[in-house]
Short mmCIF file of C-alpha atoms (C1' of nucleotides) in Angstrom, two decimals:
data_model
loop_
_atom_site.label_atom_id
_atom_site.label_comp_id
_atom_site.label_asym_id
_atom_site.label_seq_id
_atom_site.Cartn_x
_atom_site.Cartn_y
_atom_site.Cartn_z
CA UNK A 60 26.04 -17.11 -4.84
CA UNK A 61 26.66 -15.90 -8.51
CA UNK A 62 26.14 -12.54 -8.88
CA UNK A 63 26.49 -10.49 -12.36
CA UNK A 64 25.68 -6.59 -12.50
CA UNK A 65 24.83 -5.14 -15.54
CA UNK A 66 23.52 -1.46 -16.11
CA UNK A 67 20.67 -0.63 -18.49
CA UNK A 68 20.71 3.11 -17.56
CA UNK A 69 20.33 5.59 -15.55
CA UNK A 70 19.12 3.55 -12.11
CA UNK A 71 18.56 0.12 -13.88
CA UNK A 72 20.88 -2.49 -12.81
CA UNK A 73 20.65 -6.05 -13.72
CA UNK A 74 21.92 -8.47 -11.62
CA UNK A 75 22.49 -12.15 -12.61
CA UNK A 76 21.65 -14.45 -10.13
CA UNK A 77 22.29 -18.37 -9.83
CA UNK A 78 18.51 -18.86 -10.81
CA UNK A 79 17.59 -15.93 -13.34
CA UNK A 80 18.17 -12.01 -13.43
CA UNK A 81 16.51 -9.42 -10.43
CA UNK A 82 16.17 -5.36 -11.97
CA UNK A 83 17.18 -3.02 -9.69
CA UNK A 84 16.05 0.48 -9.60
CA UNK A 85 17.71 2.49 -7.32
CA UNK A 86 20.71 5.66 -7.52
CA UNK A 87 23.88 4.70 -6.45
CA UNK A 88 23.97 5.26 -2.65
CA UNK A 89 20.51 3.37 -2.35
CA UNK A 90 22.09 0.39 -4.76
CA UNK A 91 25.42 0.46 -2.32
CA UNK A 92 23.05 -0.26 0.30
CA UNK A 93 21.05 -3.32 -0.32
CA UNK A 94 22.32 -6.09 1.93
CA UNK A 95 23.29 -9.42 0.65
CA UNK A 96 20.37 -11.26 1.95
CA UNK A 97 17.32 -9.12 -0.82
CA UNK A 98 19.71 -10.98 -2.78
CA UNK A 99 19.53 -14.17 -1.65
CA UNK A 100 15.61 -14.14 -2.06
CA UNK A 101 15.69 -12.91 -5.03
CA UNK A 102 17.49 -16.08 -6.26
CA UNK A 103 14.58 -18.11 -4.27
CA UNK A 104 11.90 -16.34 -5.61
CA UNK A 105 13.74 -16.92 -9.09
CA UNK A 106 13.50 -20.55 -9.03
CA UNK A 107 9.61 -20.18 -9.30
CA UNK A 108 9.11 -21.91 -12.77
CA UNK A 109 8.67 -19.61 -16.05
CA UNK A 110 8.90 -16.26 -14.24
CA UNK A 111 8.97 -13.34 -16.92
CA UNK A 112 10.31 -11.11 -14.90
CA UNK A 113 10.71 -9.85 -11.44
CA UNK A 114 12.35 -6.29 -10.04
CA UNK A 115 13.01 -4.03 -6.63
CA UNK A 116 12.41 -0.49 -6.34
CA UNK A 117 14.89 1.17 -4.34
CA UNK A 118 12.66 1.03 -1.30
CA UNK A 119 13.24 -2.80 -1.45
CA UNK A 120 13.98 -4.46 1.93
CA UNK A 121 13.50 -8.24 3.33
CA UNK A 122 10.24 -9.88 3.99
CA UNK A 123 8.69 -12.94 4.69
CA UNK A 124 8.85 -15.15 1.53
CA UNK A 125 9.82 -12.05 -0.86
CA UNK A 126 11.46 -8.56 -0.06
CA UNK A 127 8.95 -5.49 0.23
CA UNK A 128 9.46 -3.49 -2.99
CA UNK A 129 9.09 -6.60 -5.36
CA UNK A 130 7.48 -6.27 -8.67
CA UNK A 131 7.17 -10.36 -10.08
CA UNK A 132 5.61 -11.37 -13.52
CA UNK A 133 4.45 -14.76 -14.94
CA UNK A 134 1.94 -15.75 -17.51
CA UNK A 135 -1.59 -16.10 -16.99
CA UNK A 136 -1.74 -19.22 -19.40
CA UNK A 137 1.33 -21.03 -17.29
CA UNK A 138 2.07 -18.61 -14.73
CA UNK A 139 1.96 -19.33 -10.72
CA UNK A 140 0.06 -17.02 -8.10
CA UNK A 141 1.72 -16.54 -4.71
CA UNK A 142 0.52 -15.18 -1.79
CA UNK A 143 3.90 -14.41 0.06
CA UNK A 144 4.55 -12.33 -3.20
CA UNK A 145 1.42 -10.64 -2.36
CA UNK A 146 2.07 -10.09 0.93
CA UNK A 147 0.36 -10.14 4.33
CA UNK A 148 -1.32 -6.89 4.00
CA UNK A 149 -3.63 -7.95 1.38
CA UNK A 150 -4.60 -4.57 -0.27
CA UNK A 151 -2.96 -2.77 1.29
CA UNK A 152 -2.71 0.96 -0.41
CA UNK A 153 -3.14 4.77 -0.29
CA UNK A 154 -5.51 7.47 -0.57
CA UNK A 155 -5.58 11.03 -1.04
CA UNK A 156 -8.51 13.80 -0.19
CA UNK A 157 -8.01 17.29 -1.04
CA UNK A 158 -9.08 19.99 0.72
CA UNK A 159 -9.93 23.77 0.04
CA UNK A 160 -7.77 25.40 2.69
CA UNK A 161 -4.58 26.08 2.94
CA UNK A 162 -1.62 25.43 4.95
CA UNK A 163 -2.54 28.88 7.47
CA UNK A 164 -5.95 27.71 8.26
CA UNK A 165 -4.75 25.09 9.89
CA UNK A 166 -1.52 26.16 11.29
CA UNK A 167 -2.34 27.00 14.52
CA UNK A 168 -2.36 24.09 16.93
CA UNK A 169 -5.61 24.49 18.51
CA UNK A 170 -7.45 24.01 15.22
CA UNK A 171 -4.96 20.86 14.17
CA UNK A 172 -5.88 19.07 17.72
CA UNK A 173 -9.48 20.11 16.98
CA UNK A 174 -9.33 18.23 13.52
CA UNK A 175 -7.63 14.82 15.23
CA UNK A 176 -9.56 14.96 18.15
CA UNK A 177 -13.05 14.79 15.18
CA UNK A 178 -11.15 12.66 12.95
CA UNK A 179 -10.86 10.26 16.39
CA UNK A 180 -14.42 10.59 17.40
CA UNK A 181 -15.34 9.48 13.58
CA UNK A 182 -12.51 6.60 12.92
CA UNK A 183 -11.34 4.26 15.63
CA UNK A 184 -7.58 4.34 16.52
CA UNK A 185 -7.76 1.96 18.99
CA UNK A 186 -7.14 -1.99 17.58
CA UNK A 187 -10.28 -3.50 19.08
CA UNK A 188 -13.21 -0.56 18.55
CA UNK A 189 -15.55 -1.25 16.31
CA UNK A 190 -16.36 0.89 13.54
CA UNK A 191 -19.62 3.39 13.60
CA UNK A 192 -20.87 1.93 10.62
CA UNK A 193 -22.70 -0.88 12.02
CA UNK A 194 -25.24 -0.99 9.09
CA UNK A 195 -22.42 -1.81 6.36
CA UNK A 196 -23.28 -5.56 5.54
CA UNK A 197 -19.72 -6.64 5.51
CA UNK A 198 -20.74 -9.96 3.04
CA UNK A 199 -22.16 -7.25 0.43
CA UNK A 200 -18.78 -5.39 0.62
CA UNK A 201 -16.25 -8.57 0.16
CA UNK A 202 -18.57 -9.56 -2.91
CA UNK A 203 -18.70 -6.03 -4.76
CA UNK A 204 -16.15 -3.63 -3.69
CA UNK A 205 -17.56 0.01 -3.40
CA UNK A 206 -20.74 -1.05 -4.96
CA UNK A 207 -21.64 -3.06 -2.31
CA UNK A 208 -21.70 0.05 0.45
CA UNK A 209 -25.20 1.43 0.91
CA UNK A 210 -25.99 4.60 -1.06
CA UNK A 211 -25.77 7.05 1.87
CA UNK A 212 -22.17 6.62 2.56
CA UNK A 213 -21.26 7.25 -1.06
CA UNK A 214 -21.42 11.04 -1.17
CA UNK A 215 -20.65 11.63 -4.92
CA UNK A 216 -19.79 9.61 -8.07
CA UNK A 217 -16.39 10.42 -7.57
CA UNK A 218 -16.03 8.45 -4.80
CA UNK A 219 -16.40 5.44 -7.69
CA UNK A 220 -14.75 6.93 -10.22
CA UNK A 221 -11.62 8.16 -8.85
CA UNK A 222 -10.05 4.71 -7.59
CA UNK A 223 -7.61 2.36 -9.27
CA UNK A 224 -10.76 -0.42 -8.75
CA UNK A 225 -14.00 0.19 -6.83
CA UNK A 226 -15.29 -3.51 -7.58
CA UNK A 227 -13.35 -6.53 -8.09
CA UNK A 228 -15.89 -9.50 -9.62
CA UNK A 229 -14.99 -12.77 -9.14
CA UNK A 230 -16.88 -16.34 -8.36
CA UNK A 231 -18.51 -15.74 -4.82
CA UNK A 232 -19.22 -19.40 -4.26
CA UNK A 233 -15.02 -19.75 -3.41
CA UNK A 234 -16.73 -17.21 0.02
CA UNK A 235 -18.06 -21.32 1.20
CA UNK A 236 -14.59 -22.15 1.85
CA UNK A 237 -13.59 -19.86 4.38
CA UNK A 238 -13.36 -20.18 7.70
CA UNK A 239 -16.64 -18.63 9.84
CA UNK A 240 -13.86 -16.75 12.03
CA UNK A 241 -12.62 -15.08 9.49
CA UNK A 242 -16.14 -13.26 9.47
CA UNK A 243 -16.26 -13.14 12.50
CA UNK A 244 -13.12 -11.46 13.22
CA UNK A 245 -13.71 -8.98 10.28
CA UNK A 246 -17.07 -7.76 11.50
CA UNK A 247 -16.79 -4.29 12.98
CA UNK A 248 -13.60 -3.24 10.87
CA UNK A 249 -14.71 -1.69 8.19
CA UNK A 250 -13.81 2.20 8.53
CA UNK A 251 -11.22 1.26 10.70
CA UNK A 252 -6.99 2.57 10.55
CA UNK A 253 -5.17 -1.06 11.88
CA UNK A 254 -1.79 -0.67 13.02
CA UNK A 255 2.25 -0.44 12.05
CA UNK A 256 2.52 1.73 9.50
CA UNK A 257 -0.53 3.00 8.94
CA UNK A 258 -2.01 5.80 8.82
CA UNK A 259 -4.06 9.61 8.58
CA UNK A 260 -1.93 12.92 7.67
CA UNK A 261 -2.51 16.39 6.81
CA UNK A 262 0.03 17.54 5.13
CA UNK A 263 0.43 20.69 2.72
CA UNK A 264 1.42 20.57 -0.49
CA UNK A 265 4.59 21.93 -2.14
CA UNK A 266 4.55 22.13 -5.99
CA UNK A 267 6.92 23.34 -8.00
CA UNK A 268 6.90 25.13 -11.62
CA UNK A 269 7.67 22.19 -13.85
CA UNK A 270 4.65 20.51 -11.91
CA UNK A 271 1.88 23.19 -12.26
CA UNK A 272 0.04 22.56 -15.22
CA UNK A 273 -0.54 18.90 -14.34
CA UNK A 274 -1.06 20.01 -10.39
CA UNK A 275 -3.98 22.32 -11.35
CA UNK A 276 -5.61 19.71 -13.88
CA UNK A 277 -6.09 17.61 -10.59
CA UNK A 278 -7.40 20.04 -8.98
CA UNK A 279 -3.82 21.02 -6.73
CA UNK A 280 -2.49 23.71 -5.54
CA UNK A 281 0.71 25.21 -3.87
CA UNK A 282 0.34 25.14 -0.14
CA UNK A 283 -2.96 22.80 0.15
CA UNK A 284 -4.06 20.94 2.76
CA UNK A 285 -4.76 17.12 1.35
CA UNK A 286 -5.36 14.15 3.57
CA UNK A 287 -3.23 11.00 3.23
CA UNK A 288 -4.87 7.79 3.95
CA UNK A 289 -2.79 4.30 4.02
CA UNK A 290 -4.42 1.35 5.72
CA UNK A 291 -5.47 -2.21 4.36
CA UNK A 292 -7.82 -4.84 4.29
CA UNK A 293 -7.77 -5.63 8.18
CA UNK A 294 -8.20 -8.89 10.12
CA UNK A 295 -10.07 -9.92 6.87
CA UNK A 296 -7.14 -10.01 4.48
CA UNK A 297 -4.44 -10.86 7.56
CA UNK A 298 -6.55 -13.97 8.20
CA UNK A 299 -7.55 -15.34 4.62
CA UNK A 300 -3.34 -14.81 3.95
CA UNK A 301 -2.46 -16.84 6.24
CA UNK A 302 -5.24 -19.74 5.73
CA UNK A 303 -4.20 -20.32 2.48
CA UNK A 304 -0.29 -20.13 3.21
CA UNK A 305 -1.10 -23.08 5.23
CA UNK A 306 -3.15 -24.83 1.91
CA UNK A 307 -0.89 -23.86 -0.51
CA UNK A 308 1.91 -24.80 1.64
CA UNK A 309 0.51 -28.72 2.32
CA UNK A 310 -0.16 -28.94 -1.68
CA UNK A 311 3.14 -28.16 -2.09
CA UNK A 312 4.44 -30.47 -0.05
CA UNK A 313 2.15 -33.25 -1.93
CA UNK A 314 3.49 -31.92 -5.37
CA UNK A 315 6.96 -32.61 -3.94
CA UNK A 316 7.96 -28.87 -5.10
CA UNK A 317 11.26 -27.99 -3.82
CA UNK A 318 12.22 -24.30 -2.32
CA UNK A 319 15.33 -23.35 0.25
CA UNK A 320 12.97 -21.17 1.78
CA UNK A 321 9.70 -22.80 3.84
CA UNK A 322 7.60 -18.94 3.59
CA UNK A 323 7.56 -18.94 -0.12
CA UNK A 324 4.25 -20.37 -1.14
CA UNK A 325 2.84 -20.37 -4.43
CA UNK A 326 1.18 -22.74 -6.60
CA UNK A 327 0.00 -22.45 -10.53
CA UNK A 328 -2.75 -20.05 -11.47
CA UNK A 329 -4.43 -22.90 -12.86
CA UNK A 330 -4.51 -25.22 -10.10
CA UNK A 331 -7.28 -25.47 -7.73
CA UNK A 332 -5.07 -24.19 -5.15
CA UNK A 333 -4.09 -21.20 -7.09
CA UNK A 334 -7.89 -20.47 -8.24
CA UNK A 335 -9.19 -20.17 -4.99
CA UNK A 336 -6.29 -18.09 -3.49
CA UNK A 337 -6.87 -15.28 -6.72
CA UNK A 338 -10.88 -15.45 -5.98
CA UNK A 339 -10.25 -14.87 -1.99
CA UNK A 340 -7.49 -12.09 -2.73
CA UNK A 341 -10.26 -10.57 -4.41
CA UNK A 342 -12.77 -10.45 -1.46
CA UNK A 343 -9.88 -8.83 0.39
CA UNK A 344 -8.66 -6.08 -2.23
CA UNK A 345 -12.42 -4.78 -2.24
CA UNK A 346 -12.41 -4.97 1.71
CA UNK A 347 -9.67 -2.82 1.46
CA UNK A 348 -10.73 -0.25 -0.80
CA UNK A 349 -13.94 -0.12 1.12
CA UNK A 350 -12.05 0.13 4.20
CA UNK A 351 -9.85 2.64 2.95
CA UNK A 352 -13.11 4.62 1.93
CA UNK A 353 -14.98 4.60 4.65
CA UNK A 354 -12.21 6.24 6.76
CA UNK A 355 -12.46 8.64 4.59
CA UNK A 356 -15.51 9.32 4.99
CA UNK A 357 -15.14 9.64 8.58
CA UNK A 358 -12.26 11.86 7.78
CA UNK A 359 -14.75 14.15 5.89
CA UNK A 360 -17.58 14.09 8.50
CA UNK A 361 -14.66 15.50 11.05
CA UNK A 362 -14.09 18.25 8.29
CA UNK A 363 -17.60 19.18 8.20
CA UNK A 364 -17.24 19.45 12.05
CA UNK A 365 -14.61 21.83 12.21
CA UNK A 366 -15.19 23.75 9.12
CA UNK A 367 -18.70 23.83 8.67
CA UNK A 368 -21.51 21.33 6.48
CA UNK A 369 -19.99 23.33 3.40
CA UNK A 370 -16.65 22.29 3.24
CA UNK A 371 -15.98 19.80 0.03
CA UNK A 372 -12.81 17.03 0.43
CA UNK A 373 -13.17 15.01 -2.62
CA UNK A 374 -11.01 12.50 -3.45
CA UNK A 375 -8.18 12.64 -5.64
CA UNK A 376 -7.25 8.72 -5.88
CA UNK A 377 -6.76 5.73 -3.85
CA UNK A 378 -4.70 2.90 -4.86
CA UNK A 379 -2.80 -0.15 -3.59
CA UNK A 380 0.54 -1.81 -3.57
CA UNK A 381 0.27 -5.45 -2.36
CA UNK A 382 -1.72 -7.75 -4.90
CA UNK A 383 -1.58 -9.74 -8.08
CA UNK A 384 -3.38 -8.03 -10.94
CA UNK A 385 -4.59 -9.83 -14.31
CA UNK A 386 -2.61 -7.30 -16.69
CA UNK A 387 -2.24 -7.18 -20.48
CA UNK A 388 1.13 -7.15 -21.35
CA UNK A 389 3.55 -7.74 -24.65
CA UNK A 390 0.24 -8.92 -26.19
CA UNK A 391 -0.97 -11.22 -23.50
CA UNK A 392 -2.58 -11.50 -20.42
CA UNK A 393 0.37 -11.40 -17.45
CA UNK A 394 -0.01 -11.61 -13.50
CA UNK A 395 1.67 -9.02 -11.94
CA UNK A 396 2.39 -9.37 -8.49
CA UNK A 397 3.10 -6.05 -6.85
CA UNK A 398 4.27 -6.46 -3.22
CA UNK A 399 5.26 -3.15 -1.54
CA UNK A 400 5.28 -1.81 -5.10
CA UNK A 401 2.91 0.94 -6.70
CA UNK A 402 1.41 0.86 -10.21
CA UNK A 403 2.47 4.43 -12.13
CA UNK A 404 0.80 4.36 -15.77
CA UNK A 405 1.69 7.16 -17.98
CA UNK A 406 -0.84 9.56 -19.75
CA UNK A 407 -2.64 7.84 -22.47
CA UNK A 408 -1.85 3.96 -21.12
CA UNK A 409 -5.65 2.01 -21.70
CA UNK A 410 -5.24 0.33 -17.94
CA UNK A 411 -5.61 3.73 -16.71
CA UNK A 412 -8.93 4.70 -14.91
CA UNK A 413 -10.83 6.75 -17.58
CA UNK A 414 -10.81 10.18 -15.35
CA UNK A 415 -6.97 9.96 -15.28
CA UNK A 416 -6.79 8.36 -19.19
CA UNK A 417 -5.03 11.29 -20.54
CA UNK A 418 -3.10 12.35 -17.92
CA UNK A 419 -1.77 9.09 -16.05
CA UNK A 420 -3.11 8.50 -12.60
CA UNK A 421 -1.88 10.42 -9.56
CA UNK A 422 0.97 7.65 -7.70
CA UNK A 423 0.50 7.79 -3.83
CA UNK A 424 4.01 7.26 -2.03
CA UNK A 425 3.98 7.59 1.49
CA UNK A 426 7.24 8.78 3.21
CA UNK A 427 7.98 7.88 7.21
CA UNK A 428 6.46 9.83 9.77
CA UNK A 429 8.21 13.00 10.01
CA UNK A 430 9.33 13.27 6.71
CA UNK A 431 7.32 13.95 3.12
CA UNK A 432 5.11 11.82 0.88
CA UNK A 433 5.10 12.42 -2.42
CA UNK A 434 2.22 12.76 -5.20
CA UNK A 435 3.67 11.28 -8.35
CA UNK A 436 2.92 10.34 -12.32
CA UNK A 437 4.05 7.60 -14.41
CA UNK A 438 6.39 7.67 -17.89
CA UNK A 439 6.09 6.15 -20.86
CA UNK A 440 10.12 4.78 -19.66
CA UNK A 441 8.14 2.94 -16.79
CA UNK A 442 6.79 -0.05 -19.14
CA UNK A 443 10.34 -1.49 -18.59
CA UNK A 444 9.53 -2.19 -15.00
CA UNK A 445 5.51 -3.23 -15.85
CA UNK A 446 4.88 0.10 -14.93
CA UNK A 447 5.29 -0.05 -10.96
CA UNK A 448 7.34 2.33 -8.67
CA UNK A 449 8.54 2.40 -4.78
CA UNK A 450 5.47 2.41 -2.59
CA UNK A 451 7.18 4.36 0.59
CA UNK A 452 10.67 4.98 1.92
CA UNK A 453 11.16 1.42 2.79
CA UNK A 454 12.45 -0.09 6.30
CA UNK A 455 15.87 0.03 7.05
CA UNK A 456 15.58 -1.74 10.73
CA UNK A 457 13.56 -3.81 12.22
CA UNK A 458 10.61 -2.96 14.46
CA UNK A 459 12.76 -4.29 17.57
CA UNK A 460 16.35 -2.94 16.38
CA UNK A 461 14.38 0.81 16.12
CA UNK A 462 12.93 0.05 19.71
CA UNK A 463 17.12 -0.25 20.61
CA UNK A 464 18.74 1.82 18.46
CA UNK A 465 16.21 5.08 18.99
CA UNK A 466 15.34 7.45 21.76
CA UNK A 467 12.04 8.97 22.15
CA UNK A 468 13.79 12.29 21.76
CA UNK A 469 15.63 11.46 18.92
CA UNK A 470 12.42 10.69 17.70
CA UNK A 471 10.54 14.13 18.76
CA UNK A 472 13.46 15.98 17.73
CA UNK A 473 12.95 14.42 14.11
CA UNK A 474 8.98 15.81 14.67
CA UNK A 475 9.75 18.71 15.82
CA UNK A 476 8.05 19.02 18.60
CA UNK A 477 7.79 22.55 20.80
CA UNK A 478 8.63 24.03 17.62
CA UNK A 479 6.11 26.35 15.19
CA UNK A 480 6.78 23.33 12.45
CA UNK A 481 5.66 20.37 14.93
CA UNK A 482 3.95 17.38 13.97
CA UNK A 483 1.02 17.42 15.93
CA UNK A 484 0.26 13.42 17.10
CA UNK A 485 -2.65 11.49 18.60
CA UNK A 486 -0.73 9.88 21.07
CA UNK A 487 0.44 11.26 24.42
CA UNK A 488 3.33 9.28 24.40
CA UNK A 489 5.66 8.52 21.70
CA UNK A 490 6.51 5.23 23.06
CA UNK A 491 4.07 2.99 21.36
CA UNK A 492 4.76 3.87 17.70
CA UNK A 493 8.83 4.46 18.43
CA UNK A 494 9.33 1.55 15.75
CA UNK A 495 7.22 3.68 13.19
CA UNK A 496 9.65 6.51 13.61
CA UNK A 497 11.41 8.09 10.27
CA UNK A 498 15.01 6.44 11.86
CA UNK A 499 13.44 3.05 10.93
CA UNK A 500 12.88 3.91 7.30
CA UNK A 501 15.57 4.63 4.19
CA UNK A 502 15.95 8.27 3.46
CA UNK A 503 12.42 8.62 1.18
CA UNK A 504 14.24 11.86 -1.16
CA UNK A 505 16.87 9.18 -1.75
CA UNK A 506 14.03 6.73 -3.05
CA UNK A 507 12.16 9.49 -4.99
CA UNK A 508 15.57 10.62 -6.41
CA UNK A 509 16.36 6.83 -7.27
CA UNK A 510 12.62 6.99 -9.10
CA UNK A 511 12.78 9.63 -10.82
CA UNK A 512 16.53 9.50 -11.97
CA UNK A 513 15.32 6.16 -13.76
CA UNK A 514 12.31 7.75 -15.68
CA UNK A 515 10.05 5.44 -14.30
CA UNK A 516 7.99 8.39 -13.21
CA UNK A 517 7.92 12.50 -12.29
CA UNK A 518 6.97 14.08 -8.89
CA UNK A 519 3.94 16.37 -9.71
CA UNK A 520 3.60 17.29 -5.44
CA UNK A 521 5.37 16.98 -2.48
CA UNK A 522 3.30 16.47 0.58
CA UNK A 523 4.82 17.78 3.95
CA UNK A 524 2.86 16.45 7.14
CA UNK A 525 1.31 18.86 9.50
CA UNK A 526 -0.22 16.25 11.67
CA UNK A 527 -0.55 12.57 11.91
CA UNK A 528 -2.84 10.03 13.47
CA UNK A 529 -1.86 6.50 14.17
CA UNK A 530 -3.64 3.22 15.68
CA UNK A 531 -3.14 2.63 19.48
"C1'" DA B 843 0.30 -6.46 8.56
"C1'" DT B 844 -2.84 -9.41 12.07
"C1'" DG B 845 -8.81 -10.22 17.23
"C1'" DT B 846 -1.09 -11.01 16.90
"C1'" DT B 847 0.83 -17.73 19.27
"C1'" DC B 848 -0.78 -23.56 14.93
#
DNA sequence: ATGTTC
């Protein structure tokens, strides 16, 4: 295969490909290790008609269809929609509660397993318990987002406000086409963690001086305890994914469209194939932001527990990095598929959420277990790359080569367990989440670094775990 | 990622 590197600056490589260009964000280490084959679908994903542009952020690693890490633009007048370019993980994303105390009230071990033992009792770890919330009407909640949760688990305005969407309209009569088991698989989820990589941490925050003014604006502070959420849209999302792979895929095959690789799917935004994928995505990205807050508010009941009724965890954001948004771009309407990638819009950009208008909107990057997350803000410098950033560290092996190529002391060592700076964990053994361990994942300073070093956005926190909770 | 293998 052709390839042609050219550098743009700091970061920003450009490579030529036999099909059309791939940007590259990523320091020079992080560039020198991309393997050949990101490469190679790149060049597939590049003979999608009329793309306008498409990118990896230096967390970028290979998927099914398209690498994790992908940022991919078309048109919405002649553009295509693609679901493996979305990902399987419909909405999947992040979000972060703050907390009053700080690091010391919760250092000593009792009070950390008190807090995941509550956090437990509140949101089910284990794959096939249903959630508490057996009164959520899980139809209401596909249809309209947050506003479709009844009244009592919405404990201030804020929960609305401060999310990158709360409500996602769209034409509910394309909700006839499903299947009845994706209901029926989906009922029972909501408020509930899934499992692979996600997860619930505490961490504590570390700020630093060139951070503080924006830090306190959001309400941070040097040595706070936040909670970091990341979990998805469930067996809903999973389900409705893989459905219309399977359409797409047979339309394809009657349009006589031509790809080297049989798990790219897509179709044009203006085909009927195409318009019902976008309207389903939709049910799933407000499943998922639903889901995503009603573990929270789990999360906060367990607070209350511990801490007393009093105790206030509002939220700071939640946000999500695999979906195609309708975005307005170089003065028209674009979709931008972000898959494994995180919107980061700078202070004053109109898509931002009007609470974070004049500041930019906090970016949630999770790190590997082990290791930190970050809290982050957009540049102006980021509109080169439509605005979107890593969304995590970014696999480096597979979930079977980490099961081979890493001991479960290896892995305690790296969470320092029996020490005073252990990461406490829900499970007894580390055995079932070995493959989540941070030996699986790139080095996630090295993909902040790569970040940052290309102006595509600042770190305003650093989040250092103190205990984590995982799906059995 | 996923009630995981149509």
């Amino acid at each position: 295969m052709n390839m042609q590197q050219k550098m743009h600056g700091n970061n920003h490589y450009e490579i030529g490909l036999d099909h059309g260009n791939v940007h590259v964000f990523a320091n020079a280490e992080v560039f020198q290790s991309f393997e050949a084959k990101v490469y190679e679908m790149a060049d597939n994903n590049l003979r999608i008609p009329r793309n306008v542009y498409m990118s990896y952020t230096p967390d970028a690693h290979v998927g099914v269809g398209t690498c994790i890490g992908t940022t991919a633009v078309w048109s919405m007048k002649d553009g295509i929609v693609s679901p493996s370019i979305v990902g399987v993980d419909i909405g999947c994303g992040m979000r972060v509660h703050t907390t009053p105390l700080h690091k010391r009230d919760i250092q000593d071990k009792a009070v950390r397993r008190a807090l995941i033992a509550a956090i437990e009792s509140y949101v089910p770890t284990n794959e096939r318990t249903n959630s508490h919330f057996a009164d959520i009407d899980i139809m209401e909640v596909v249809k309209q987002g947050l506003r479709g949760l009844p009244s009592k688990y919405v404990p201030d305005n804020q929960w609305i406000t401060h999310v990158e969407e709360s409500t996602f309209q769209y034409d509910h009569t394309y909700l006839e086409h499903l299947p009845p088991k994706i209901r029926k698989n989906a009922r029972g989820q909501l408020g509930t963690l899934g499992s692979g990589n996600h997860f619930i941490e505490l961490q504590y925050l570390e700020i630093n001086e060139a951070s503080a003014e924006l830090a306190a604006k959001w309400g941070l502070f040097d040595g706070q305890v936040v909670i970091m959420i990341h979990s998805g849209s469930r067996a809903w999302g999973a389900m409705l994914g893989r459905e219309y792979n399977k359409v797409m895929k047979e339309a394809m095959y009657h349009w006589g469209v031509e790809n080297p690789d049989p798990n790219l799917i897509y179709a044009p935004i203006t085909s009927k194939e195409g318009k019902t994928y976008l309207n389903l995505m939709y049910s799933a990205l407000n499943f998922a932001v639903s889901n995503r807050h009603m573990i929270a508010f789990g999360v906060r009941q367990a607070f209350k527990d511990v801490f007393g009724p009093q105790i206030e965890t509002p939220v700071l954001y939640d946000l999500m990095h695999n979906y195609a948004l309708k975005e307005f771009h170089r003065n028209q309407p674009m979709l931008v598929h972000r898959k494994g990638a995180t919107r980061a819009l700078p202070p004053n950009h109109f898509l931002n959420t009007p609470v974070y208008k004049e500041t930019g909107h906090p970016a949630l990057i999770p790190g590997s277990m082990g290791t930190s997350s970050y809290i982050m803000v957009g540049k102006e410098e980021g509109l080169k790359n439509f605005y979107s950033i890593c969304h995590g560290a970014g696999r480096v092996r597979s979930r079977r080569a980490t099961k081979e190529a890493v001991t479960i002391d290896q892995f305690a060592q790296s969470l320092r367990i029996g020490t005073e700076e252990e990461i406490l964990v829900n499970h007894r053994s580390l055995e079932t989440i070995l493959d989540e361990c941070p030996q699986a994942y790139k080095d996630v300073d090295q993909i902040i670094d790569s970040v940052v070093g290309a102006s595509l956005a600042d770190v305003v926190a650093r989040c250092i775990p103190m205990a984590a909770i995982k799906g059995k």
